[in-house]
Amino acid sequence: MSLTLVEARARAALVSDVSYDLTLDLTGRDAYGCRATVRFTAATEGAETFLELAKAREVLVDGLPATTYDGRRIGLVCAAGSNEVTVEARIPYVTDGDGMHTFTDPADGEVYVGAYVGMDLCQRIFPCFDQNDLKAPVSLTVLAPPGWSVVANGRLAGHPDQEADGRWRFGTTPPIPLPMFTVCAGPWHSFRWEHAGPDGQVLPFAWHARASLSGQLDRDADELRAVTEACYDEYLTMFAEPFAFGSFDQVFVPGLNWGALENPGCVTYRDEILPVGTPTEGERRRRGSVIAHEMAHQWFGNLSTMTWWEDTWLQESFADYMGYRVSDAAGFTGAFVDFSISAKTRAYAADERRSTHPVAPEPEDVADVDEAFNNFDSISYAKGNSAIQQLVTWLGDEAFLAGVNAYFARHRFGNATLADFVDALDGATDRDVRGWVEAWLRTTGFDTIRATRDDDGVLLTREGSRPHRFSVATYGDDLVATGSTMIDLSDEPVRLPGAAVVVPNAGNETFVRLRLDAASWSALSQDLASIADDSTRAVVWATAIDLVRCGDLAPEDFLGLVTRHAPRERSVAIVESVLGWAHRTLVAHHLSPAAVPDAVGQVAAACETGLAAGPEEPIAVALTRTLAATSPDSLLLGKWLVDRQTHTGLPVEPDLRWTAIHRLASLGALTTEEIDEERAGDGTIVGVLGAAGAHAALPTPEAKAAAWERLLGDDGLSNREFEAVSAGFWDPEQTALVHDYLPHYFHEGLAEALRRGASFEERLGKSFPPVPFADEHLTVLEDVLRGDVPTVLRRAWEDAYDDLTRTRAR
Ligand SMILES: [Zn+2]
């Protein structure tokens, strides 16, 4: 059971002025030593409260065995005024990414450890009051094996060579939210520099990666430094508050469950975004926006922190919006095109499931931290981002930033709520911010903007309840742009003069379902690639995806759009997203098993057509990646492996090679021994995971049985291996082989989830089988959901059920 809102409020009323003096001994191999002195002020003499500490052994409180420790909490009786308690414990390392994670690099045998926290996992690292509104300064000392280096939230104050006790010492941090504590230790390869921002403050910066990725870090160092500096300068130009945390480390860590964590002064990223092979344009753009996103959190989240988890959006929506906006300014133009065709389309789907919620829920809607976990979803990120985009469009940038700066000034190093943010915005504008917030942030679902055509032109009507401000693009018969205008649309329809083609929301300013007039849709579906503006093409593609989801466009007709337009597409983001949606979501949710191979083949054919036209390299790379995952031509892919280059001359680097190996395995064109040979030739974690997936993808009952045994029989499978084996096992073109496992996925998966807990629930839910379901399998899922399913798994399965049944005639 996780911390409840009621408990958090009671503890915040009792406890204040918290600080931690923490020593970690990371020299042990199966467990680490932890000594924490917690100081705080209590309001009431004799009041009872507790520190959280999960799964610790040999726990001592003030030097004596802890009689009040129950495996997750240490009971305390407070003195009025100052209190101090010292806890010593040994705590096991984990390999599932939730706690003090340890990883042994298969490439060189080197060991790394990292405190991967977020949510309520700081209690797996040291004893603490594990809630956002008990922010505290942390003083950290670390004993690490020789040859390692250590980075953490605080600025490095003492190196083992300088310290008499041979320890790493970090300066006391400003008050930080406990879910954002981190320490990362190991033989890191590091790249350090200093940079003065626009405010003149000189800050030490660094990037760190595993020693076996030193070549990759050196390869990308110039870009990583340039993006970091550009984002930093942009934030310091927008925000009046300086960067608050003394130094800025960024670490590519192994096995992180989150995409990244915005820990104050020490951001951690999953190290897959430092790829072994040359990163593609799409990978570089997405990495740029993650860097900008996590840096935005240094203000939205770390400087000013939500009080309770209903305001997850106050951090995630803003960071998501700023991530795209600022990475675009840092040189990754087209970031919002990527957003509108990928994350935003997922937000529309999320907003139509039963699990949807207002962007800004009430605190009582999030009763405990387990429920809060479920709000780290497409509503809090992508819909919230879209709402902020609409707010900026509606309010104007100057008033928006004035409100944001007032908010930071009032709540620096403190906690705040939606009401505080609205107060700050309200002071910066004459517009009715409170009314806007009620309409946009306190409601679920979205409006429809419908365009209809008559003799007088095009009429735009809004079905719904929200005010919208957006651009409308018009085109002639030849689809050459003739104009663009910004309009406001709410209760009253808006009439536009006739144009051959009219696209509302062309700049993707608002969050809305779009229904184009018949003549415009017809022209676009014939010749979409002729539209010059990337953003407008993305809006039209997103509309096509929505039409399929609503059952208003047949999957075959969507594949027709792919065949006609994807080969001519000029935006890498659109190529990747549209082809990815077609060969993953479309086949799993909208096709019968018999139709899947042909649909995947059509995606591969579109890639071949596009490649034959000799596109620019970034487009060629995107098409080649998709071709590797979808091609039915085992001779072609096999030749890539031998030649070490594709038929169009691109080098076959590790990521592409393993995608091709996976595909060859799933086609039955590789043997177990051949996969093992490939694995022997690539000793990195990419090779380990690639081989795990390829073995699971082999189309034989024996291979599937062996993979199944690994998935649910092997307690020691790391989080990444679980994902890799799942991805190989559940192949939508192998329904005959895997359909019988679907009932086992639910029944045995549930039993394991009840036994293993929330992190396994999350892994199992994320690995929901992406294969077409027969009615009998839906019935199994319905039966399971009628029973007792723990919170995190229930959310994943209900969402999947809603997606599967949305367009199904039942
Ligand atoms: Zn975030």
PDB file of N, CA and C in Angstrom, residues 8 36 73 219 259 624:
ATOM      1  N   ALA A   8      -0.425  12.004   3.806  1.00  0.00           N
ATOM      2  CA  ALA A   8       0.527  13.046   3.389  1.00  0.00           C
ATOM      3  C   ALA A   8       0.137  14.389   3.983  1.00  0.00           C
ATOM      4  N   ALA A  36      21.600   7.535   7.505  1.00  0.00           N
ATOM      5  CA  ALA A  36      20.901   8.806   7.279  1.00  0.00           C
ATOM      6  C   ALA A  36      20.567   9.460   8.605  1.00  0.00           C
ATOM      7  N   ARG A  73       7.925   1.054   6.911  1.00  0.00           N
ATOM      8  CA  ARG A  73       7.880   2.319   7.643  1.00  0.00           C
ATOM      9  C   ARG A  73       8.553   2.179   9.015  1.00  0.00           C
ATOM     10  N   ARG A 219      31.542  10.763 -29.934  1.00  0.00           N
ATOM     11  CA  ARG A 219      30.939  11.033 -31.252  1.00  0.00           C
ATOM     12  C   ARG A 219      29.896  12.153 -31.165  1.00  0.00           C
ATOM     13  N   GLY A 259      11.755   7.379 -19.419  1.00  0.00           N
ATOM     14  CA  GLY A 259      12.560   7.849 -20.547  1.00  0.00           C
ATOM     15  C   GLY A 259      13.744   8.637 -20.020  1.00  0.00           C
ATOM     16  N   THR A 624      14.419   2.876 -44.527  1.00  0.00           N
ATOM     17  CA  THR A 624      15.189   1.631 -44.391  1.00  0.00           C
ATOM     18  C   THR A 624      14.913   0.955 -43.048  1.00  0.00           C
TER      19      THR A 624
END
